[in-house]
Coordinates of C-alpha atoms in Angstrom, one line a residue:
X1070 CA 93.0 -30.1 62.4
X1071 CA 90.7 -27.5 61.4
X1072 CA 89.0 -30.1 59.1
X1073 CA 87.7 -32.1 62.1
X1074 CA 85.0 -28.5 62.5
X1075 CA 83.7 -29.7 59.1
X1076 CA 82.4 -33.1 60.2
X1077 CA 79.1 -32.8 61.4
X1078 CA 79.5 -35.2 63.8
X1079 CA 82.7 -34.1 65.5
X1080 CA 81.4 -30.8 65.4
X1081 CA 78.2 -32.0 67.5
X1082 CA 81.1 -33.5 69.8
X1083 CA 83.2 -30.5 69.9
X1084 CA 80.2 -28.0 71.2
X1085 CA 79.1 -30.3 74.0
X1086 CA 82.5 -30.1 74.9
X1087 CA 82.6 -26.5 74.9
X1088 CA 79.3 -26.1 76.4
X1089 CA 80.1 -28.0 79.6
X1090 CA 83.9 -27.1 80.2
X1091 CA 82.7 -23.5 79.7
X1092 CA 80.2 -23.9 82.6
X1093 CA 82.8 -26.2 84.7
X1094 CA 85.3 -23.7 84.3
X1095 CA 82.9 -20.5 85.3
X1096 CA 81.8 -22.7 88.7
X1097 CA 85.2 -23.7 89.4
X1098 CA 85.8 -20.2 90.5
X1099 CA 82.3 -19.5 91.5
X1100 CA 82.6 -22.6 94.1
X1101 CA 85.9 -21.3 95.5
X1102 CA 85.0 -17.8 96.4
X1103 CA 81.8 -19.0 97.7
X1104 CA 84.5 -21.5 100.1
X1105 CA 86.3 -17.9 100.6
X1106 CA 83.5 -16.2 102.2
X1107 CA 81.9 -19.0 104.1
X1108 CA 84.4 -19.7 106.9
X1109 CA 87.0 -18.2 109.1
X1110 CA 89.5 -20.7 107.7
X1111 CA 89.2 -19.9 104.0
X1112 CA 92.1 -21.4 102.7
X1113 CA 91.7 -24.8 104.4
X1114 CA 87.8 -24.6 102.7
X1115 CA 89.1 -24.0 99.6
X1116 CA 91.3 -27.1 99.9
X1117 CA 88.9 -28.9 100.6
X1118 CA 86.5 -28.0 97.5
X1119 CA 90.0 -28.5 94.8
X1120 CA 89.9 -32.0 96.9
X1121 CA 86.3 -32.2 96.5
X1122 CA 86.9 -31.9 92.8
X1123 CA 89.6 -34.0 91.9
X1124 CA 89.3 -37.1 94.5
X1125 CA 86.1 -38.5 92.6
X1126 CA 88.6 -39.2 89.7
X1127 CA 91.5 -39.4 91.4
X1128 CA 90.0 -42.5 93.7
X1129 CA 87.2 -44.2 91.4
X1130 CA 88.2 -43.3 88.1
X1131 CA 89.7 -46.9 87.1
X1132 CA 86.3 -48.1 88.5
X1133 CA 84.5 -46.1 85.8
X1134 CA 86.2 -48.1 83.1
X1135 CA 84.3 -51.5 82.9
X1136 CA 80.9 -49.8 82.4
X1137 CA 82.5 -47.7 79.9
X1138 CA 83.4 -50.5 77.8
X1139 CA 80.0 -52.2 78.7
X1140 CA 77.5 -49.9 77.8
X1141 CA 77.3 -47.5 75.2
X1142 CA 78.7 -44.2 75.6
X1143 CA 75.5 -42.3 74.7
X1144 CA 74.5 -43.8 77.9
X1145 CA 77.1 -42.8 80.0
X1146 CA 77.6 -39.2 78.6
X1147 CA 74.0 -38.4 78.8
X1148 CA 73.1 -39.7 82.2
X1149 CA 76.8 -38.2 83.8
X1150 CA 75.1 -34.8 82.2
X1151 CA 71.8 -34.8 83.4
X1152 CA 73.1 -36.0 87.0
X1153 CA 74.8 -33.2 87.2
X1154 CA 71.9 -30.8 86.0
X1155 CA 70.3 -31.7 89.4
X1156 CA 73.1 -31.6 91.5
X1157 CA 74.3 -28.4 90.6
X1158 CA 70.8 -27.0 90.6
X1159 CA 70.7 -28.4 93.9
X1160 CA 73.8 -26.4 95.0
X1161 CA 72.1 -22.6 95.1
X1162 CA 70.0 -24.0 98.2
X1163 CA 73.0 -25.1 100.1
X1164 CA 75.3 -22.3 99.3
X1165 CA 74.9 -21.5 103.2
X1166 CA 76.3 -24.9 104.2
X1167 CA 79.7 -25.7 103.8
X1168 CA 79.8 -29.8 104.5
X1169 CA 76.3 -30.1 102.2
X1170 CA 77.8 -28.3 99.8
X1171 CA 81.3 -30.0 99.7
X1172 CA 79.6 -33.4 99.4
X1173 CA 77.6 -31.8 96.4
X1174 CA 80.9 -31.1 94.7
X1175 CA 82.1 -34.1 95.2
X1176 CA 78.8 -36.1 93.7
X1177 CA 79.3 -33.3 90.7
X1178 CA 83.1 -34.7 90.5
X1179 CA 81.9 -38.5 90.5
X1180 CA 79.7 -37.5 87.7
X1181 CA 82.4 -36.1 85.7
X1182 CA 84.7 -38.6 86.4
X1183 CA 82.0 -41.0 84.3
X1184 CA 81.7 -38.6 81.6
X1185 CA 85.3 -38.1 81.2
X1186 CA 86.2 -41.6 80.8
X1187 CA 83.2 -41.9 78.7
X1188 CA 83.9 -38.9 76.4
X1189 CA 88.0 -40.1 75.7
X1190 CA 87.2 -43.5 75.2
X1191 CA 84.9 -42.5 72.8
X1192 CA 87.4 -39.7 70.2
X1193 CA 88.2 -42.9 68.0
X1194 CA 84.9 -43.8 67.2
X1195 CA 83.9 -40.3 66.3
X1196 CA 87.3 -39.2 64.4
X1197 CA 88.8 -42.6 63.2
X1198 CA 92.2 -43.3 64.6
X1199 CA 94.1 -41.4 61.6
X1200 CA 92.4 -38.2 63.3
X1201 CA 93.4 -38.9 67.3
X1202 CA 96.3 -36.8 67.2
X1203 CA 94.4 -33.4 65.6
X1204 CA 91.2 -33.9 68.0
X1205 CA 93.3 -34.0 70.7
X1206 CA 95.2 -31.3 70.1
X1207 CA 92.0 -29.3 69.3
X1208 CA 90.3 -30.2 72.3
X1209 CA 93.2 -29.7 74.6
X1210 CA 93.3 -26.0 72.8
X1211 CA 90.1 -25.7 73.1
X1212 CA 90.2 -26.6 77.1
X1213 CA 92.6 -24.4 77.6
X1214 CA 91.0 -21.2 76.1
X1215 CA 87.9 -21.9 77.8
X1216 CA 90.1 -22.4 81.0
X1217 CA 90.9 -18.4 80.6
X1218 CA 87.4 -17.6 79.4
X1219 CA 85.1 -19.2 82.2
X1220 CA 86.8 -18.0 85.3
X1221 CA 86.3 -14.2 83.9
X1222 CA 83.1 -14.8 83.0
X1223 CA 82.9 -16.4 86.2
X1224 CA 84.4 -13.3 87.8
X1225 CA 82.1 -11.0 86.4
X1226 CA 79.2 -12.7 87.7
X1227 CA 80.4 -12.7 91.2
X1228 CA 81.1 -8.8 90.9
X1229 CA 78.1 -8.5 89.5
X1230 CA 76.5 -10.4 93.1
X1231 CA 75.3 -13.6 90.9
X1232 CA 76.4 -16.5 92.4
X1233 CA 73.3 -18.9 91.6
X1234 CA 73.3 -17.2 87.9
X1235 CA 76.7 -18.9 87.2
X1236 CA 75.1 -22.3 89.0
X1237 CA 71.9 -21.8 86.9
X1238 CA 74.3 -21.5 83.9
X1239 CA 76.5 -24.3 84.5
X1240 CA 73.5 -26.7 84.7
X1241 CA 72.1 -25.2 81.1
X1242 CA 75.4 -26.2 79.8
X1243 CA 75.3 -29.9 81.0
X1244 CA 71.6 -29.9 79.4
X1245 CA 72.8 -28.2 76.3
X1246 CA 75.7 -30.7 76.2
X1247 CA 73.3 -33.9 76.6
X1248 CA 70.5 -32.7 73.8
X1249 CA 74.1 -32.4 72.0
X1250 CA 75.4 -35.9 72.7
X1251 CA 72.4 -37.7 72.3
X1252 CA 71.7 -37.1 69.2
X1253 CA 75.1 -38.9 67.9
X1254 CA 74.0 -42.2 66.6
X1255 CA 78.1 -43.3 66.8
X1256 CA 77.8 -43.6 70.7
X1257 CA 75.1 -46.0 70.8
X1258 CA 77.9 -48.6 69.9
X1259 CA 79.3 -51.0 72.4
X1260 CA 82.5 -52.7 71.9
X1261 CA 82.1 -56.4 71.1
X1262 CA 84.5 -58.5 73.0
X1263 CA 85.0 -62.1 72.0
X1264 CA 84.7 -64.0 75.3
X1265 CA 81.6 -64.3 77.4
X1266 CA 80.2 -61.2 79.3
X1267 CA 82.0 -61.0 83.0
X1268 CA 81.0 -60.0 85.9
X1269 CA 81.9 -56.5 87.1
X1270 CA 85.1 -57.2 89.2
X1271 CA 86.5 -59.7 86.7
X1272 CA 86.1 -57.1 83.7
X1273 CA 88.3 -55.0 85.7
X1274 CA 90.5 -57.2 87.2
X1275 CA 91.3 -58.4 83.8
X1276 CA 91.0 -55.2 81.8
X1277 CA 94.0 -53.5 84.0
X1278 CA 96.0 -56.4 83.8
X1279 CA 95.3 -56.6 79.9
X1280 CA 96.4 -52.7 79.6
X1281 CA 99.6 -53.2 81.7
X1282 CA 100.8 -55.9 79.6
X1283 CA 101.1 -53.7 76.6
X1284 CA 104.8 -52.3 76.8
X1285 CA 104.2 -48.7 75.3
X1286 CA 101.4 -48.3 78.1
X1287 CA 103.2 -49.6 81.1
X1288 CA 106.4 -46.9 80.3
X1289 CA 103.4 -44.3 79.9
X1290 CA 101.9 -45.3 83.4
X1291 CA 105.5 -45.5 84.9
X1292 CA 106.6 -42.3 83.1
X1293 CA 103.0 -40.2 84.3
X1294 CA 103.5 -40.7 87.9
X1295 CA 106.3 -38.0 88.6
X1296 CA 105.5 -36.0 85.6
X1297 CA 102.2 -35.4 87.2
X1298 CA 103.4 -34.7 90.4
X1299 CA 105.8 -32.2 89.2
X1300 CA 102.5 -30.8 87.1
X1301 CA 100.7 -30.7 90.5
X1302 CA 103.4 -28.4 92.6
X1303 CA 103.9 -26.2 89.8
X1304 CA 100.2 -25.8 89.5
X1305 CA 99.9 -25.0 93.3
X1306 CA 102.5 -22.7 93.2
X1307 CA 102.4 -20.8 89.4
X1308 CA 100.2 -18.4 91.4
X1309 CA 102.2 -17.7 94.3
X1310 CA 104.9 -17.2 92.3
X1311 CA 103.5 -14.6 90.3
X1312 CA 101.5 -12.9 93.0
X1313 CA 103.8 -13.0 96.0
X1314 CA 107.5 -13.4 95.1
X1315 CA 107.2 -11.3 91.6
X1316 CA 105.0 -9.0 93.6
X1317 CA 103.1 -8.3 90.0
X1318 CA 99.9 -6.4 90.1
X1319 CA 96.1 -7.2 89.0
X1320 CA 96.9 -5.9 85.3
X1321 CA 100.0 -7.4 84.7
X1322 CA 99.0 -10.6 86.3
X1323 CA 96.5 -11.0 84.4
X1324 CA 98.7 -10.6 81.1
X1325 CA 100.8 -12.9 82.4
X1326 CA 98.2 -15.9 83.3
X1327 CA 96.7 -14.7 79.5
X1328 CA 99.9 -15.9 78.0
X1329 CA 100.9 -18.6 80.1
X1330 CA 97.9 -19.4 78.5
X1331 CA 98.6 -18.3 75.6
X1332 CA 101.6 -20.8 75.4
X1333 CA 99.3 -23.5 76.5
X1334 CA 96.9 -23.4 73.4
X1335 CA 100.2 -22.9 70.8
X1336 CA 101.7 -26.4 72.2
X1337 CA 98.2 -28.0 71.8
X1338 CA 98.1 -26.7 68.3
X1339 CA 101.6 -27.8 67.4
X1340 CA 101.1 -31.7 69.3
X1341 CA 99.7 -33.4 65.8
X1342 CA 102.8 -32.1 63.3
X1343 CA 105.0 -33.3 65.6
X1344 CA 103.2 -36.5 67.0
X1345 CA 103.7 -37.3 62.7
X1346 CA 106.7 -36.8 62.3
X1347 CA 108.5 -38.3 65.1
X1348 CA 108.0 -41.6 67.2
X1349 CA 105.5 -40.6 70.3
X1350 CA 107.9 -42.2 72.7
X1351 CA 110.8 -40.2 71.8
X1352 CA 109.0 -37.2 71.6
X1353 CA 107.0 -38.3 75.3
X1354 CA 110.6 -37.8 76.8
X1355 CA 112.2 -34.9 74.7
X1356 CA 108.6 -32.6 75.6
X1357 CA 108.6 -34.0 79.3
X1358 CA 112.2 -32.5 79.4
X1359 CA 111.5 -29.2 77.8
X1360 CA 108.6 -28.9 80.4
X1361 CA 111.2 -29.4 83.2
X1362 CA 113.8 -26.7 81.4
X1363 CA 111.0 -24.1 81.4
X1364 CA 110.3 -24.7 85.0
X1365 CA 114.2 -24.2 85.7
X1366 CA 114.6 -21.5 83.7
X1367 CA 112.7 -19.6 86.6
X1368 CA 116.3 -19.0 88.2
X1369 CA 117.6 -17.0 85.3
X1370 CA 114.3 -15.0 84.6
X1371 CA 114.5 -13.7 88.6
X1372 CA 118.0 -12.2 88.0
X1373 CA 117.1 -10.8 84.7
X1374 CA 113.9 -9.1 86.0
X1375 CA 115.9 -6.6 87.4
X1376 CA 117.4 -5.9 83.8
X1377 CA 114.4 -6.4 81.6
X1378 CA 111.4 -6.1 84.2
X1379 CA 108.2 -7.4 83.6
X1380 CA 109.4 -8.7 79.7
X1381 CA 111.1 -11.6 81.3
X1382 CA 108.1 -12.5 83.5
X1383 CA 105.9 -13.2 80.3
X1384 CA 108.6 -14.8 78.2
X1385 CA 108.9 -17.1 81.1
X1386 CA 105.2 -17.5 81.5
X1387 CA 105.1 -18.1 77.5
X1388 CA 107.5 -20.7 77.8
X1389 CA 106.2 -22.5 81.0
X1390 CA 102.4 -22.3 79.2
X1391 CA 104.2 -24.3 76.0
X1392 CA 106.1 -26.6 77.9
X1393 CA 102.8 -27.5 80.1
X1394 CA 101.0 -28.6 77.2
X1395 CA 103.8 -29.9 74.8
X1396 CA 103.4 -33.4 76.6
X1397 CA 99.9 -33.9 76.6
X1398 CA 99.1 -35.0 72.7
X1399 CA 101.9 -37.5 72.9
X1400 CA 100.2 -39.0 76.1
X1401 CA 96.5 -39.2 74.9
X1402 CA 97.4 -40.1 71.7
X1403 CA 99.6 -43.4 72.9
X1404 CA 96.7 -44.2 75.0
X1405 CA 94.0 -44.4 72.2
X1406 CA 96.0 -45.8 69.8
X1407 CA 97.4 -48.6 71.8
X1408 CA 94.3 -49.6 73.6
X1409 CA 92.4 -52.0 71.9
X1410 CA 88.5 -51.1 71.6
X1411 CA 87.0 -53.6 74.1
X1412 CA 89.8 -52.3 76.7
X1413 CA 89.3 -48.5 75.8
X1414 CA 87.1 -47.6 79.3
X1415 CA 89.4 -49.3 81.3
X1416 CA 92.4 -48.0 79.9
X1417 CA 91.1 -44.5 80.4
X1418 CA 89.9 -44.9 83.5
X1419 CA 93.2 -46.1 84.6
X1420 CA 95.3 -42.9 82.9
X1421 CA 92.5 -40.7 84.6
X1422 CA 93.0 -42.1 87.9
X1423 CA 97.2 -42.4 87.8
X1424 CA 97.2 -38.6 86.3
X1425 CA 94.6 -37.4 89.2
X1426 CA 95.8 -39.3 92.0
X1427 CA 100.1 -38.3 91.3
X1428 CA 98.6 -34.4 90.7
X1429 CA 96.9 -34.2 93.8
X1430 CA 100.4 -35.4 95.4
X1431 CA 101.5 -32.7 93.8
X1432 CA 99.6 -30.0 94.8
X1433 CA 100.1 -31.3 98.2
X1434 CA 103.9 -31.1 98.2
X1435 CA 103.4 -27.7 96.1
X1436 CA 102.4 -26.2 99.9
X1437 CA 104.5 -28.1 102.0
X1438 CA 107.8 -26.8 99.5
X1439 CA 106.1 -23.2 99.7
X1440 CA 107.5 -22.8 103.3
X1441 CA 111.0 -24.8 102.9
X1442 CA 113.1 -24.2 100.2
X1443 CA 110.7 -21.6 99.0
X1444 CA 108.1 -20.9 96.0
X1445 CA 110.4 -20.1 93.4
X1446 CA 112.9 -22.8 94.4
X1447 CA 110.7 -25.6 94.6
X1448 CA 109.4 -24.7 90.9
X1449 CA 112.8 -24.8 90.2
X1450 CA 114.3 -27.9 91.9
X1451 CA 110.9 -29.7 90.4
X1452 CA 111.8 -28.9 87.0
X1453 CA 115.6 -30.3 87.3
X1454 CA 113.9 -33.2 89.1
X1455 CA 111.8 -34.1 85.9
X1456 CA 114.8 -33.5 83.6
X1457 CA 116.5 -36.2 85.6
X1458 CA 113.2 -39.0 85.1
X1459 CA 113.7 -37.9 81.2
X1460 CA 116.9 -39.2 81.2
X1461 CA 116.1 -42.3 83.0
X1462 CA 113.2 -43.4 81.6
X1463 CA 115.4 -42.4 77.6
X1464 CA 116.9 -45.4 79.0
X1465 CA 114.5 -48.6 78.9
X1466 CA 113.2 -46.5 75.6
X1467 CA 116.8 -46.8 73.7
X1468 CA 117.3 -50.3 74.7
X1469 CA 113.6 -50.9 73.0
X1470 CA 114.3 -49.0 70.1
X1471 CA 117.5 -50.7 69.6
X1472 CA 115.3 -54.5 69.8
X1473 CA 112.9 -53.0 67.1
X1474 CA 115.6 -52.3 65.0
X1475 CA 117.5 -55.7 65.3
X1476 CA 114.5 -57.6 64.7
X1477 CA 113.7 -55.9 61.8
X1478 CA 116.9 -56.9 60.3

């Protein structure tokens, strides 16, 4: 992995990425204390700007995809960046207004949602396709360091009464990550397909039905719908669990977000050895399913907090930090491999969309469940609940495997 930080290119790659999930990750927590402090009603605010931030993806992401695999992703990546320049800059003026600065948020999420797509469609023809598996593991480690990083750094500005400093800051980053970006000659290439151009909705039309007709993408689709949705209530309620039903305080929850974190960045790291050694559907399921066991091992570690205390809350918080980011080399690396090159936008903008859309399902049923059975309960019944779609979906996956292996014969 750690040769991929030799490559000049890649490396160009790599600290645009930092720059601007650095400065995303610093506003995300800027944007929702400012929603804290704006209104009576802070916690429906505060909805509203995680909705603000996801829907743009969630919604149009799959319509990103045919200019993705239209125009060149220099394009793309540079423009998304320098949108979002102004429209953050544009921000510290309407930090008064609640509705301007909501449908701010949003445009910022639309022009993410563009670079996104832009930026994974793009890892092959930066790395090669023997390297997908080791950039994505060292982006997703990188992501989630900087996911600890920005929101203290974040933090500190706030207590230090800078709220347009971390603005100002996260449109430097989008500039620093465009000078970055646009000096990569490898982007200016744009996939050669080997019909005639097509209009707009045709290319998409055709692209998703294209992508759907490949097997090993259609079980990934399937399979990502209530693995995300499980992702998206235990992400609404992680906090709540720690805060309110453990009851833990400001020092010790932050030790335990660090190595939920912590956990995180190891399963990153350890996502290429295993997506070599073992087939990626198989290991899809088996890391799907240890995701779900961590979850449900939150019944034990509540009765063994009152023999081991805080020591079970981490190891807990270790092992639902490993088991959140076990699955997530196995999925982006199917995706890339699988997708032909002329199909690569469209592809992406489809996973982008089905992840977004089944999270935000998610975190909506994470705070219906907080009420009835119960926090700690629903992360529980959630996790069983995916260990049950492992085993169903092992299924289709056996009979498959067993079809390879006759026709081989």
């Amino acid at each position: 992995m750690l040769e991929l930080l030799k490559d000049s290119t890649y490396i160009r790659y790599w600290f645009a990425v930092v720059a601007s999930f650095l400065g995303d990750a610093m506003a995300r927590i800027t944007l929702i204390y400012v929603a804290a402090t704006l209104t009576d009603a802070p916690a429906a605010l505060i909805a509203l700007v995680i909705i603000a931030q996801l829907l743009p993806t969630g919604v149009l992401g799959v319509f990103a995809g045919p200019l993705t695999d239209r125009l060149p992703k220099r394009v793309l990546l540079v423009g998304s960046d320098l949108a979002r320049v102004v429209i953050v800059l544009a921000m510290i003026p309407a930090l008064g207004s609640s509705w301007l600065l909501l449908t701010l948020i949003f445009l910022e999420g639309l022009g993410k949602t563009f670079f996104e797509t832009a930026r994974i469609a793009a890892i092959p023809a930066i790395v090669g396709n023997h390297s997908i598996p080791s950039a994505v593991a060292l982006f997703q480690s990188t992501n989630h360091t900087l996911n600890l990083v920005g929101p203290a750094l974040g933090g500190l500005l706030i207590a230090l009464g800078s709220v347009p400093a971390v603005l100002v800051i996260n449109a430097a980053t989008f500039a620093v990550s465009a000078v970055l970006l646009g000096s990569m000659g490898v982007l200016k290439k744009v996939p050669v397909s080997a019909g005639e151009p097509q209009r707009y909705w045709a290319a998409l039309r055709e692209g998703l039905r294209e992508v759907l007709r490949v097997p090993t993408l259609r079980f990934l689709f399937a399979f990502l719908v209530p693995m995300m949705i499980v992702l998206g209530l235990f992400t609404t309620n992680f906090n709540a669990q720690l805060l309110t039903v453990f009851g833990l305080p400001p020092a010790e929850y932050g030790l335990a977000h660090a190595l939920f974190g912590g956990g995180a960045v190891l399963g990153a790291l350890l996502g290429p050895m295993m997506v070599r050694k073992y087939p990626v559907r198989g290991l899809l399921l088996v890391t799907v399913a240890l995701f779900g066991l961590s979850l449900a091992a939150l019944a034990p570690t509540e009765w063994l907090r009152g023999q081991l205390g805080f020591t079970s809350v981490v190891v807990w918080c270790l092992l639902a930090g490993l088991g959140s980011s076990l699955f997530q080399v196995p999925i982006a690396n199917t995706v890339l491999r699988d997708l032909p090159e002329v199909l690569r936008g469209r592809g992406v903008g489809l996973l982008n969309s089905v992840m977004i859309t089944s999270m935000v399902v998610g975190v909506a049923l994470g705070g219906l469940t907080a009420s009835w059975p119960g926090i700690a309960d629903s992360i529980v019944y959630a996790g069983l609940a995916l260990l049950v779609c492992a085993l169903v979906f092992a299924i289709p996956v056996r009979r498959a495997t067993r079809v390879e292996a006759t026709s081989e014969l």
